[in-house]
Coordinates of C-alpha atoms and ligand atoms in Angstrom, one line a residue:
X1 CA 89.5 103.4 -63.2
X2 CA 90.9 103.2 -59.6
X3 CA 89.5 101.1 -56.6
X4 CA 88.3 104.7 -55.2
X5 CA 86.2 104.9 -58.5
X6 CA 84.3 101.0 -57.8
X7 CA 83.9 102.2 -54.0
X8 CA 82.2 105.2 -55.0
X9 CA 80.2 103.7 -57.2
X10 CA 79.4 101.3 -54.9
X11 CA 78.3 103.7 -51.8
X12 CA 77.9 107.0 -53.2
X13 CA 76.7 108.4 -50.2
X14 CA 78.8 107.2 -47.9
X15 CA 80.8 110.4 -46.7
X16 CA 82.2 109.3 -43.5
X17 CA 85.4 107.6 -43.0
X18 CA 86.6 104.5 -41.1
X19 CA 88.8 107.5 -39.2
X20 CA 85.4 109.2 -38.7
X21 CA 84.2 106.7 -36.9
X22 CA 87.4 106.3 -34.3
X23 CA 86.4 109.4 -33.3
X24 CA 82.6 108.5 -32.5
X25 CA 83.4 105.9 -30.9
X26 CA 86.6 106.6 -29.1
X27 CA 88.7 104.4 -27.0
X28 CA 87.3 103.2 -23.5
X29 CA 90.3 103.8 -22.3
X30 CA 91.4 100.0 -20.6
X31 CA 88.1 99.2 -19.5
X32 CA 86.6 95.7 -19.8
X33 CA 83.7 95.4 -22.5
X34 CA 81.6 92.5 -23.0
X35 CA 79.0 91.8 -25.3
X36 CA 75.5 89.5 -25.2
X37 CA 74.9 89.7 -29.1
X38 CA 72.0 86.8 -29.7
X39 CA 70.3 86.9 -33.3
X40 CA 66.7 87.1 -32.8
X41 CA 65.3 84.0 -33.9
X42 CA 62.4 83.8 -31.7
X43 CA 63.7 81.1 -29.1
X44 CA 66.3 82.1 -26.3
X45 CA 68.5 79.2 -26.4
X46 CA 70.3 77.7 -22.8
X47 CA 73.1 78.4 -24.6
X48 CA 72.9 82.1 -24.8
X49 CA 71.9 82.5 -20.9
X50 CA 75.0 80.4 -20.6
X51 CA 77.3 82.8 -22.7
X52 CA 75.3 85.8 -21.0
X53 CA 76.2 84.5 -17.5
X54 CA 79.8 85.0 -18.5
X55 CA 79.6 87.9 -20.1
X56 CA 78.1 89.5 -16.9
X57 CA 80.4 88.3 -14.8
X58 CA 83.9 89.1 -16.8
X59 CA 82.1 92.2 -16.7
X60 CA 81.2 92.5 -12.8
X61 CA 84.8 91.3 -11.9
X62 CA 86.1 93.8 -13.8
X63 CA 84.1 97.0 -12.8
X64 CA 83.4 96.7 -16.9
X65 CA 80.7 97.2 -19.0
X66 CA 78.2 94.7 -20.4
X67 CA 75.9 95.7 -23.2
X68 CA 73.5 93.7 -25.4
X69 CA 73.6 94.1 -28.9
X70 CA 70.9 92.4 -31.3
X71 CA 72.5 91.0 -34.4
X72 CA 69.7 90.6 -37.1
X73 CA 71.6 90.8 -40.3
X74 CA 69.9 87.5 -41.1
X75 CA 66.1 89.3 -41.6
X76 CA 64.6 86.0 -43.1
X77 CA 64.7 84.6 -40.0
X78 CA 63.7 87.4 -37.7
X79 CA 60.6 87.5 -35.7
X80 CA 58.4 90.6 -34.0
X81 CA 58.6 89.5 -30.5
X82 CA 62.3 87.8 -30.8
X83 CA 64.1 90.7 -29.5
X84 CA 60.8 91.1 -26.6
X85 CA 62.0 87.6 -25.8
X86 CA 65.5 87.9 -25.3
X87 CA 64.8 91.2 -23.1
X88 CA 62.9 89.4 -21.0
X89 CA 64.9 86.7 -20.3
X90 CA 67.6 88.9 -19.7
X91 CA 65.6 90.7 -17.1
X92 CA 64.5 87.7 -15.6
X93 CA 67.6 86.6 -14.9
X94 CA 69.1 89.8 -13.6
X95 CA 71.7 89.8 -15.9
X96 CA 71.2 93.9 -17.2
X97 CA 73.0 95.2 -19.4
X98 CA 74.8 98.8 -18.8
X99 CA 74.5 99.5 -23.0
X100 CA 71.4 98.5 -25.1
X101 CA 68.4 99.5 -27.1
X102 CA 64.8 99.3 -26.3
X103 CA 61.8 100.5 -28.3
X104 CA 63.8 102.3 -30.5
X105 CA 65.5 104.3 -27.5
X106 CA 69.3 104.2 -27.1
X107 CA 71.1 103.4 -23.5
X108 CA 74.9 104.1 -24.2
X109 CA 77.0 105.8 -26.2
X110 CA 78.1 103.3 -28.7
X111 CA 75.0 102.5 -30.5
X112 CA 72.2 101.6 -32.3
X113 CA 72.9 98.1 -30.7
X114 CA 70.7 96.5 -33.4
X115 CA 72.5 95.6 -36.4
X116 CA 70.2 96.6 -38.9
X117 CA 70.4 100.5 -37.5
X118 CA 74.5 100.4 -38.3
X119 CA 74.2 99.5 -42.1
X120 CA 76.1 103.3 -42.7
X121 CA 78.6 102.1 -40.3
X122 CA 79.4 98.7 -42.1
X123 CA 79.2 100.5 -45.2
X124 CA 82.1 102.8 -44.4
X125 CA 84.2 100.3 -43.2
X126 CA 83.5 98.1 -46.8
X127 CA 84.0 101.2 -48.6
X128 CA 87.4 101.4 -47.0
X129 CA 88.4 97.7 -47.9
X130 CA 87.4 98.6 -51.4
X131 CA 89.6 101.2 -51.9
X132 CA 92.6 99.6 -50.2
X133 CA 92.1 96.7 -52.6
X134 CA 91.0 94.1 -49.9
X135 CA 86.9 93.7 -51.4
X136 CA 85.4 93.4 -54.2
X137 CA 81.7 92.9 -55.6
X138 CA 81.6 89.4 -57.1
X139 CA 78.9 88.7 -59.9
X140 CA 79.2 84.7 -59.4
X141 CA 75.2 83.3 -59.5
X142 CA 73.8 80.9 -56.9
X143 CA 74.4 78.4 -59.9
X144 CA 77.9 79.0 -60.7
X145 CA 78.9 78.6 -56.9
X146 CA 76.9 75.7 -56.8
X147 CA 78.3 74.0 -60.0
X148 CA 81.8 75.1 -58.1
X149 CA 80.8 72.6 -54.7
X150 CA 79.9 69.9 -56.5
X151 CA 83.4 69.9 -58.3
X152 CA 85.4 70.0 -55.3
X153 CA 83.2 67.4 -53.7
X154 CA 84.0 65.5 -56.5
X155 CA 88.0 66.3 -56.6
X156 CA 87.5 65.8 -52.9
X157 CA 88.6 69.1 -52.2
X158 CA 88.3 72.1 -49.7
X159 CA 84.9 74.0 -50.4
X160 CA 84.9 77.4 -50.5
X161 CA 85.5 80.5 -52.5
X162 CA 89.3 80.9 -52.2
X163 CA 92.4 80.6 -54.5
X164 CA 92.3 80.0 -58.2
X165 CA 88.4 79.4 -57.6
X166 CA 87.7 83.0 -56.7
X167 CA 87.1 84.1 -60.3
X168 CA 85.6 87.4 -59.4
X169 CA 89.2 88.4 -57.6
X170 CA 90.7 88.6 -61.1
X171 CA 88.2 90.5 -62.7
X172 CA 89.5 94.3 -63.5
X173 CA 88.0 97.7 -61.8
X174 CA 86.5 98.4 -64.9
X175 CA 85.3 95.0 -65.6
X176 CA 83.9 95.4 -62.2
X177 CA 82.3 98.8 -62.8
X178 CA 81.0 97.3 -66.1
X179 CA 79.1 94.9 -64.5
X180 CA 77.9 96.7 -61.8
X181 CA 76.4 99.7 -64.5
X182 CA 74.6 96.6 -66.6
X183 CA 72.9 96.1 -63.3
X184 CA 74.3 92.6 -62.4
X185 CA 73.5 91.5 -59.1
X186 CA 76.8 91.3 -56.4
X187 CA 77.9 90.4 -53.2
X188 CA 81.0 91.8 -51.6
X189 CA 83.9 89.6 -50.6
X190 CA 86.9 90.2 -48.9
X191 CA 89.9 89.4 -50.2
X192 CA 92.3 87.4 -48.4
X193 CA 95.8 87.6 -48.4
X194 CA 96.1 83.9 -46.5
X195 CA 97.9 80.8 -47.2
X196 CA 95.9 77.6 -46.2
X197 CA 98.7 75.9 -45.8
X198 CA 100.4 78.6 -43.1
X199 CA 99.9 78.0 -39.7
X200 CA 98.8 81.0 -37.0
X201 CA 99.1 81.3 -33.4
X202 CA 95.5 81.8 -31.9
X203 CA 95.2 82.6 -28.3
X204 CA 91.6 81.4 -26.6
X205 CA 90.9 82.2 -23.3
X206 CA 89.4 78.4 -22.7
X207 CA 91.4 76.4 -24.8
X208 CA 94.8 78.1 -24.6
X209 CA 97.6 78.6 -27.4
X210 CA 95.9 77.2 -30.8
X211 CA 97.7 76.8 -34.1
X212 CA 95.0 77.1 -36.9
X213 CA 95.3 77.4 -40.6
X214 CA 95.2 81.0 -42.0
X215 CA 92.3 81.7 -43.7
X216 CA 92.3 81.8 -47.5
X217 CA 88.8 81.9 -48.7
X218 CA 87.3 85.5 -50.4
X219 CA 84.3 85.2 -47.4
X220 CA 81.1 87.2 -48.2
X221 CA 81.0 90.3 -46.3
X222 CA 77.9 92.2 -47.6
X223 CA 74.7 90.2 -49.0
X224 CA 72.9 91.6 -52.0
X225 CA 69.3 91.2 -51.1
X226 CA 69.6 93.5 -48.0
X227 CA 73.1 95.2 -48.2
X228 CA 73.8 93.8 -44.9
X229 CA 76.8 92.3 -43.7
X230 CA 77.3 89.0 -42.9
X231 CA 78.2 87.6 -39.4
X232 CA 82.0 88.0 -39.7
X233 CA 81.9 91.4 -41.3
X234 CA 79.6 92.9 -38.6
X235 CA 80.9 91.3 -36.1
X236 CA 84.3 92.9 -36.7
X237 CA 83.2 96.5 -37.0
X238 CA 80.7 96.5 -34.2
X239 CA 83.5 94.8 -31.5
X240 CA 86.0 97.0 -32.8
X241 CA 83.8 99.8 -32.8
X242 CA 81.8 98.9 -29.3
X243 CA 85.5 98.5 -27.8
X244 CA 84.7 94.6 -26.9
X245 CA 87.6 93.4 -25.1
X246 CA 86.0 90.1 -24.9
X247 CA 84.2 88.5 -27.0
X248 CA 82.4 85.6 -25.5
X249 CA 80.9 83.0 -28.1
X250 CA 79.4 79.5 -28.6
X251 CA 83.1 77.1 -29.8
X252 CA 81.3 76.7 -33.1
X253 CA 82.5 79.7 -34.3
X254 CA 86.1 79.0 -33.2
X255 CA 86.8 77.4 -37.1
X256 CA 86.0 81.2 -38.3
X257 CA 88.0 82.5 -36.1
X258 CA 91.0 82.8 -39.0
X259 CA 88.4 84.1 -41.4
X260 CA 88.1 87.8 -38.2
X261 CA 91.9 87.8 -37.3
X262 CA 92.2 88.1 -41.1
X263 CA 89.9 91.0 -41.2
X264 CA 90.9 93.0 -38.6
X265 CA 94.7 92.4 -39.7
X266 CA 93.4 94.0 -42.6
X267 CA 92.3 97.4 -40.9
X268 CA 95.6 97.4 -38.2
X269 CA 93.0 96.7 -35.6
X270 CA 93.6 94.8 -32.4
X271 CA 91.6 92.3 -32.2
X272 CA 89.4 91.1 -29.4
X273 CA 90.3 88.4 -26.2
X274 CA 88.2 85.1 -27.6
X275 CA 86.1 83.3 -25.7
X276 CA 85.5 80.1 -27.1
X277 CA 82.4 78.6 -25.0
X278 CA 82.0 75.0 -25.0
X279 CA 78.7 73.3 -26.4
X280 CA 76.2 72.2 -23.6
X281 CA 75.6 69.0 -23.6
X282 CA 73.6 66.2 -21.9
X283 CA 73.7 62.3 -20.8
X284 CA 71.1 60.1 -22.5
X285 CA 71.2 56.5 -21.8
X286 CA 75.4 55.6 -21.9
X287 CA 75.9 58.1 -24.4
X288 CA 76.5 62.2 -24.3
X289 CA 75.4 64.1 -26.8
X290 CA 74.5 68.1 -27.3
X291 CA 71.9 69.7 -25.9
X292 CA 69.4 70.0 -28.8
X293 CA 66.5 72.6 -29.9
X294 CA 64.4 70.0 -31.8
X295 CA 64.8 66.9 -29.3
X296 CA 65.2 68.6 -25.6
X297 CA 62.8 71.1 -23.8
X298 CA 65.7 72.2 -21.5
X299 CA 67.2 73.8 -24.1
X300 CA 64.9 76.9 -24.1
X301 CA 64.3 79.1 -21.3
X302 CA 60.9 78.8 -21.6
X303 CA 61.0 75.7 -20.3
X304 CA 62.6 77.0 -17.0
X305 CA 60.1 79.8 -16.7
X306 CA 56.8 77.6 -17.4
X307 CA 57.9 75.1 -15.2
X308 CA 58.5 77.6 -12.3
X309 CA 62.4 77.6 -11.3
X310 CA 63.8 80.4 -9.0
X311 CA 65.7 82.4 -11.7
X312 CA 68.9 81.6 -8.9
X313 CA 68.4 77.7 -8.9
X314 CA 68.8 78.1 -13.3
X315 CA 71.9 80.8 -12.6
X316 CA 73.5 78.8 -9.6
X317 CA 73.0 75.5 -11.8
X318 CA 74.6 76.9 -15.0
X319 CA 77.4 78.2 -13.1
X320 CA 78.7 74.9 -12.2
X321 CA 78.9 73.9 -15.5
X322 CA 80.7 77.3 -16.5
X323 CA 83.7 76.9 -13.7
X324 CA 84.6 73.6 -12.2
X325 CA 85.5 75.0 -9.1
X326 CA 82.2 76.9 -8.6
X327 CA 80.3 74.1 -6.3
X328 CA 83.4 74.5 -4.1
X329 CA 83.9 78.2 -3.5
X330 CA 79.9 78.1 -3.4
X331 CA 80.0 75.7 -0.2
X332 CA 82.4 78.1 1.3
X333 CA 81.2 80.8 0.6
X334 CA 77.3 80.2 0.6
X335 CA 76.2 83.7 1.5
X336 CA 77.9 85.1 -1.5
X337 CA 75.9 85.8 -4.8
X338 CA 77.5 84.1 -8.2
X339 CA 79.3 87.3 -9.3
X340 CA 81.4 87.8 -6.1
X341 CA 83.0 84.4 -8.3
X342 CA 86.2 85.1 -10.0
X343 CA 85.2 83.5 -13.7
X344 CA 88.3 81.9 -15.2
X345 CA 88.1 80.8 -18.6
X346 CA 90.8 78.4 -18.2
X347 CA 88.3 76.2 -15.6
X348 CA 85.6 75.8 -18.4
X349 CA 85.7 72.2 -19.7
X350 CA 87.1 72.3 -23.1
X351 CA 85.4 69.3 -24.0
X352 CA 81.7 69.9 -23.4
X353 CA 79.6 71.6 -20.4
X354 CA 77.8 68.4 -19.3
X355 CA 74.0 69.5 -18.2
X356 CA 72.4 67.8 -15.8
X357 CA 68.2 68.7 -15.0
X358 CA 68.9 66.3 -11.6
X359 CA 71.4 68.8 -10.2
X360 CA 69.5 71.9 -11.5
X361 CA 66.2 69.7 -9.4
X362 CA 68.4 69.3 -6.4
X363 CA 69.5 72.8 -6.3
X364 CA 66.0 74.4 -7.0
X365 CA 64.8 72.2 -4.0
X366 CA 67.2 73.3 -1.3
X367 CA 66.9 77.3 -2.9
X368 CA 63.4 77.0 -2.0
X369 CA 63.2 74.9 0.9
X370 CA 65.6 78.1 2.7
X371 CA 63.1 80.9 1.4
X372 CA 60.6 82.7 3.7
X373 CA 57.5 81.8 3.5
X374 CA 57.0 85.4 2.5
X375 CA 59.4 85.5 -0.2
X376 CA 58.2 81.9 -1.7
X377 CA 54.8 83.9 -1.4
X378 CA 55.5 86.3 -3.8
X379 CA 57.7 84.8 -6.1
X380 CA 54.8 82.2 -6.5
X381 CA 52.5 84.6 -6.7
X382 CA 54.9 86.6 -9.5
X383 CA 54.7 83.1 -11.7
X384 CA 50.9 82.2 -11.2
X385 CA 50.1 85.2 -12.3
X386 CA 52.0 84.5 -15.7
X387 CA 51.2 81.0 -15.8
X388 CA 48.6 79.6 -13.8
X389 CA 45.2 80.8 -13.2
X390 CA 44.6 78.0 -11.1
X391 CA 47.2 78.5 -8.6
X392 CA 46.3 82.5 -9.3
X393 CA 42.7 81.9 -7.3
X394 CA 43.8 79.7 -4.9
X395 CA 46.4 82.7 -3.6
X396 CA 44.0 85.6 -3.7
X397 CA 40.8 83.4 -1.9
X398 CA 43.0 83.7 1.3
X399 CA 46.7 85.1 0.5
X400 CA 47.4 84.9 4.3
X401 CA 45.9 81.5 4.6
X402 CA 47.9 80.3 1.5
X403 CA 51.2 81.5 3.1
X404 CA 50.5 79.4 6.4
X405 CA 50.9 76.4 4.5
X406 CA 53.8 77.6 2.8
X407 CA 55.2 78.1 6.2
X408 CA 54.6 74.2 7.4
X409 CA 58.2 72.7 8.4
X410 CA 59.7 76.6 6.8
X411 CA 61.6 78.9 8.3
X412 CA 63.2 75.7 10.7
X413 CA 66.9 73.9 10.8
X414 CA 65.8 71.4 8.6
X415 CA 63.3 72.6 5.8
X416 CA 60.8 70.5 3.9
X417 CA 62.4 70.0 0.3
X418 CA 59.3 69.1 -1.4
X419 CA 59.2 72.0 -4.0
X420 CA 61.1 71.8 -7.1
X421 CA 59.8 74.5 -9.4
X422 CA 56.5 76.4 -8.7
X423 CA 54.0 75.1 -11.0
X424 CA 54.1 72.1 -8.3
X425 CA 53.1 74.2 -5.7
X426 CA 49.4 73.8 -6.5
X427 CA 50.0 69.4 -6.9
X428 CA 50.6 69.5 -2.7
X429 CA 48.6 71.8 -1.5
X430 CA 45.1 71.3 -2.9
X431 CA 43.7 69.2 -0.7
X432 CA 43.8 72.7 2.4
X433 CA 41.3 73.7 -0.1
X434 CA 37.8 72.8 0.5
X435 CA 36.5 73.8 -2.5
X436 CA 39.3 70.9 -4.3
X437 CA 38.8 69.0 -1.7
X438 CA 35.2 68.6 -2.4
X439 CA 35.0 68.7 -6.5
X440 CA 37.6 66.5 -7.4
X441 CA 37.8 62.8 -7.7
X442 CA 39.6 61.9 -5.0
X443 CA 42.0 58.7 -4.3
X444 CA 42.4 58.0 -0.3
X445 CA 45.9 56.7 -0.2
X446 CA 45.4 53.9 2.6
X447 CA 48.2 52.0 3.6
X448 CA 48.3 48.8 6.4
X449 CA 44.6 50.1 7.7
X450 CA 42.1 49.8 4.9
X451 CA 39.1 48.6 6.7
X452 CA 36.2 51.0 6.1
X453 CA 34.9 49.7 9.3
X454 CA 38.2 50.4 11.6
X455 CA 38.6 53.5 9.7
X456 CA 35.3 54.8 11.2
X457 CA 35.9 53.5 14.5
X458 CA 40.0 55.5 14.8
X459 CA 38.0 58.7 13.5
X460 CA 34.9 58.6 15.6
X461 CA 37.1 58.0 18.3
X462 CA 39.5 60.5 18.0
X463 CA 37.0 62.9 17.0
X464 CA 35.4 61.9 20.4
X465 CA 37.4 62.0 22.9
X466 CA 40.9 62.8 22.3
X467 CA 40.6 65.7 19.4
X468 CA 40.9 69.4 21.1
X469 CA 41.7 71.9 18.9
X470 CA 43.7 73.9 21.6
X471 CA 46.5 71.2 22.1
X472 CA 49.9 72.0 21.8
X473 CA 51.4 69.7 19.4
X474 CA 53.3 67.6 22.2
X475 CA 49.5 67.2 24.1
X476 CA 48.5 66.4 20.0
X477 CA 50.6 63.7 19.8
X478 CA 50.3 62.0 23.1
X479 CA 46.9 61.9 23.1
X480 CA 47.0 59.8 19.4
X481 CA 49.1 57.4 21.2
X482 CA 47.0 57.1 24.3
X483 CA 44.0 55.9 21.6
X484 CA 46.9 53.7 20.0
X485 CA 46.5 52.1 23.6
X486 CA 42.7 52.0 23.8
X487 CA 42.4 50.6 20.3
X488 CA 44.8 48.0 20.9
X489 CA 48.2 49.8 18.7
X490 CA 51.5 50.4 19.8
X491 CA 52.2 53.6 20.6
X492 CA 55.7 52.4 21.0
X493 CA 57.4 51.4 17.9
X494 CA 60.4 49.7 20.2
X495 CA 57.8 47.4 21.8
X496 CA 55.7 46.8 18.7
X497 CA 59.3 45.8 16.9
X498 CA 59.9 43.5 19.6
X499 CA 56.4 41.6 19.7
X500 CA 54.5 42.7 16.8
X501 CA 52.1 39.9 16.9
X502 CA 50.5 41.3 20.1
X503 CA 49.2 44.2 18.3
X504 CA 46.9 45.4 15.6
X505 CA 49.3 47.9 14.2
X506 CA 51.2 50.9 15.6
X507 CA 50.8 54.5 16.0
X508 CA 52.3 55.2 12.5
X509 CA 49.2 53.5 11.1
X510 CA 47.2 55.6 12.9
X511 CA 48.4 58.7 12.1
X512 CA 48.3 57.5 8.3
X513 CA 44.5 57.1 9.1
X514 CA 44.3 60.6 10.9
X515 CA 46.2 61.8 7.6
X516 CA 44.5 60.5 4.7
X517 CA 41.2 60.6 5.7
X518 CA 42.2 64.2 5.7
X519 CA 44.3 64.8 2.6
X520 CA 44.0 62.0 0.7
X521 CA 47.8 62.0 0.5
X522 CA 49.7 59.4 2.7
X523 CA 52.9 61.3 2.6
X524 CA 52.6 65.5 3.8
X525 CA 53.9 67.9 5.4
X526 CA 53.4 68.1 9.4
X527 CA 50.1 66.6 10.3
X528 CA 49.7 68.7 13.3
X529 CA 50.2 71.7 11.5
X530 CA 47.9 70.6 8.4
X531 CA 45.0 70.5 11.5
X532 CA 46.1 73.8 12.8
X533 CA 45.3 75.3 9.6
X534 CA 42.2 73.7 8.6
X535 CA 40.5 73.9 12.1
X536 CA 37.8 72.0 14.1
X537 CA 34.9 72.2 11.7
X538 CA 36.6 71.3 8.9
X539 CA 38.2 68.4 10.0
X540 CA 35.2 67.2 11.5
X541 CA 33.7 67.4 8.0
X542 CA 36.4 65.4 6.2
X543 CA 36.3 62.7 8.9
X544 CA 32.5 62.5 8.7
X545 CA 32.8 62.1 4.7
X546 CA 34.4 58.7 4.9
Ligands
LIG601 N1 74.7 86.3 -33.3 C1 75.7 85.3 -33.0 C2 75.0 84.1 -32.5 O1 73.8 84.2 -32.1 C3 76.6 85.8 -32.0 C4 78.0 85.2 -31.9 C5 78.8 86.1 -31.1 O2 78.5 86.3 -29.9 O3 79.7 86.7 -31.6 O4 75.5 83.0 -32.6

């Protein structure tokens, strides 16, 4: 009984060869491959956007390829619409991939790009490692493994399947065959060849030259209740197979990282540049901690998309956090897009990727304060339609009107920075509704003037005699200050600073009165405008309602 013998018994169908496969999947001849390969769990993580950001750009500096490959060799935890949702993120983001798989349909010659379609693949490539005498099935029950934790708990000892404590390593092919005939139930383990105690050289792109313990633990490489591979099994065949030159991953898996240079040592391959990403995390209170799914909404990306955020504002604000230099080649170079940037791993922080919702805020504000009206228009228009029916019927009652008072204190020198993400769109512009206007419950946001009386009195009066709705907005505001002089205001603030005593108020407290009276809202944008828009008989309304 020979190893060939166990891995025929093993895969008796399996008639092509790791050498088979080369050929498939030949050599890309130099150019730059990098993979997005998320596991479907149902929740697109900041994380993976993060690690897909990079990915795109090694891949757009380098004229390379980019491909998404879907790793759901853990079924339990796969969900229908997982795989919809990491699509669409992708999408949303811009970040497409040159190779992938959707519906079943195949872009690329290097696929399936879903795990679970390359179970033949793995297969051939354990069958090999059988045969060569580096795997073997391993009989030990949940129990026995279990019993074998506690112990070295107990001993205080490494954990792990390795050494004298891999008892299935020493069991005989025909032993092996034995039990496999009687029906026992098996995993597949590699067998390692390493010495815990040995030190290796490990290259990572972000943290530099690394010396890390070889690996000596007999890792599971195929489970038994789906015959798929684990993580580090698959992840060796497909980025060997895929032609990954770069393999771009979240630093937790950095302490495994002996278990793949082990395995591909075993097949001769070359093995991938690593990418060692570090955690994102965030400031709460004095202390930093990382970014977490249970505890922070920011960590999915559904909380960027429900909220409203230009897909840019999310890219540009993740980008400083990947490179420490981006803010700075940004400010120089503002008409460039993020992937003119030349990534460099060696500019990550090696210590954490500190995320901060205030800078993404700041920079959402100042993406949309420089957008055309137009353009604000339709991306608003794009998210209402997703996530807000509300803001959905205010648009189509008057899409023109609705772009007007996008357009207040736009398109100018110095844009209002009011809007943060779209779903706030709706919270400052209501009011240039009448049909809000008039239903809701409605707080008038008085300031220094709060007599009902004198409130009359400043509207009947400028309604009167200085309102006409042809004035240019100098004539506009000239005319408010002339009735700051008739009502006994300053229409100067200079003067009114110097003898405030000899007035009732100034020409800012008018104006408030002009403007809440009209928007509820003490603080807008450009009161002339805001008239503009609504017109004569509207305004005329409002004012008569107090
Ligand atoms: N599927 C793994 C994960 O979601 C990918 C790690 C990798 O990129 O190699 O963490």
């Amino acid at each position: 009984m020979t190893n060939k013998d166990l891995a025929e018994l093993i895969f008796p169908n399996i008639d092509k060869t790791v050498e088979d496969y080369e050929k498939i999947y030949p050599s890309r001849n130099g150019k730059v491959v990098t993979r997005f390969a998320p596991s479907p769990t149902g929740y697109v993580h900041i994380g993976g956007i993060y690690q897909a950001i990079i990915d795109y750009l090694i891949t757009k500096n380098n004229n390379g390829i980019f491909m998404l490959r879907i790793e759901d060799t853990d079924q339990k935890r796969e969900l229908d619409t997982a795989v919809d949702l990491i699509n669409e993120a992708i999408n949303h983001y811009g970040l497409l991939p040159d190779e992938y798989e959707i519906n079943g349909q195949i872009v690329g010659k290097y696929g399936p790009y879903v795990q679970s379609e390359r179970k033949e693949i793995y297969h051939a490539f354990i069958k090999h490692l059988i045969e060569i005498g580096r795997a073997y099935p391993c009989f030990c029950t949940k129990e026995t493994l279990d019993e074998l934790r506690v112990m070295q708990e107990h001993k205080k000892q490494r954990t792990g399947y390795y050494g004298k404590y891999a008892k299935c390593r020493n069991l005989s092919v025909s032993e092996m065959i034995d039990n496999i005939k009687q029906g026992k139930p098996y995993v597949i383990r590699f067998k390692s060849n390493g010495d815990f105690e040995k030190k290796f050289k490990f290259h990572d792109e972000v943290k530099g030259d690394l010396e890390l313990s070889e690996n000596d633990e007999d890792f599971v490489i195929m489970k038994s209740d789906n015959l798929l591979p684990t993580y580090h099994f698959a992840h060796l065949v497909d980025d060997h197979l895929m032609r990954t030159t770069h393999v771009v991953r979240g630093e937790e898996w950095l302490s495994s990282a002996p278990k793949h240079i082990e395995l591909f040592d075993a097949f001769g391959f070359e093995h991938p540049k690593y990418v060692h990403t570090p955690l994102i995390i965030k400031k709460e209170g004095n202390s930093i901690r990382k970014i977490s799914k249970r505890k922070d909404p920011e960590a999915s990306m559904s909380y960027y998309s429900e909220l409203g955020y230009p897909t840019r504002a999310v890219i540009e604000s993740l980008m400083t956090i990947i490179n420490s230099n981006y803010e700075e080649w940004h400010t120089e170079n503002p008409d460039k897009i993020f992937t003119d940037f030349e990534y460099n791993p060696e500019k990550m922080s090696s210590s954490g990727a500190l995320y901060d919702l205030e800078k993404l805020n700041n920079i959402s504000k100042e993406i949309i304060s420089k957008m055309k009206a137009e353009d604000l228009y339709d991306e608003s228009y794009k998210w209402a339609c997703k996530y807000s029916e509300s803001l959905k019927s205010l648009i189509e009652y008057d899409r023109e009107y609705y772009k007007n008072i996008l357009n207040i204190e736009r398109e100018q020198e110095k844009p209002r920075k009011d809007i943060v993400y779209y779903s706030m769109i709706e919270s400052l512009i209501w009011y240039m509704y009448d049909d809000r206007f008039y239903n809701s419950e409605k707080e008038y946001e008085w300031k220094n003037i709060t007599d009902k009386e004198e409130i009359k009195n400043i509207l009947d009066l400028y309604i009167s005699k200085y309102y006409d709705e042809n004035d240019d907005k100098d004539t506009w505001f000239n005319k408010v200050k002339e009735m700051c002089d008739e009502l006994g205001y300053a229409s100067n603030i200079k003067e009114y600073k110097k003898n405030p005593e000899a007035f009732k108020g100034n020409v800012s407290d008018i104006s408030t009165v002009l403007r809440v009276a009209l928007t509820t809202k003490s603080n807008t944008p450009d009161l002339y405008c805001i008239m503009k828009l609504l017109g004569k008989d509207r305004i005329i309304k409002r004012y008569n309602e107090i």
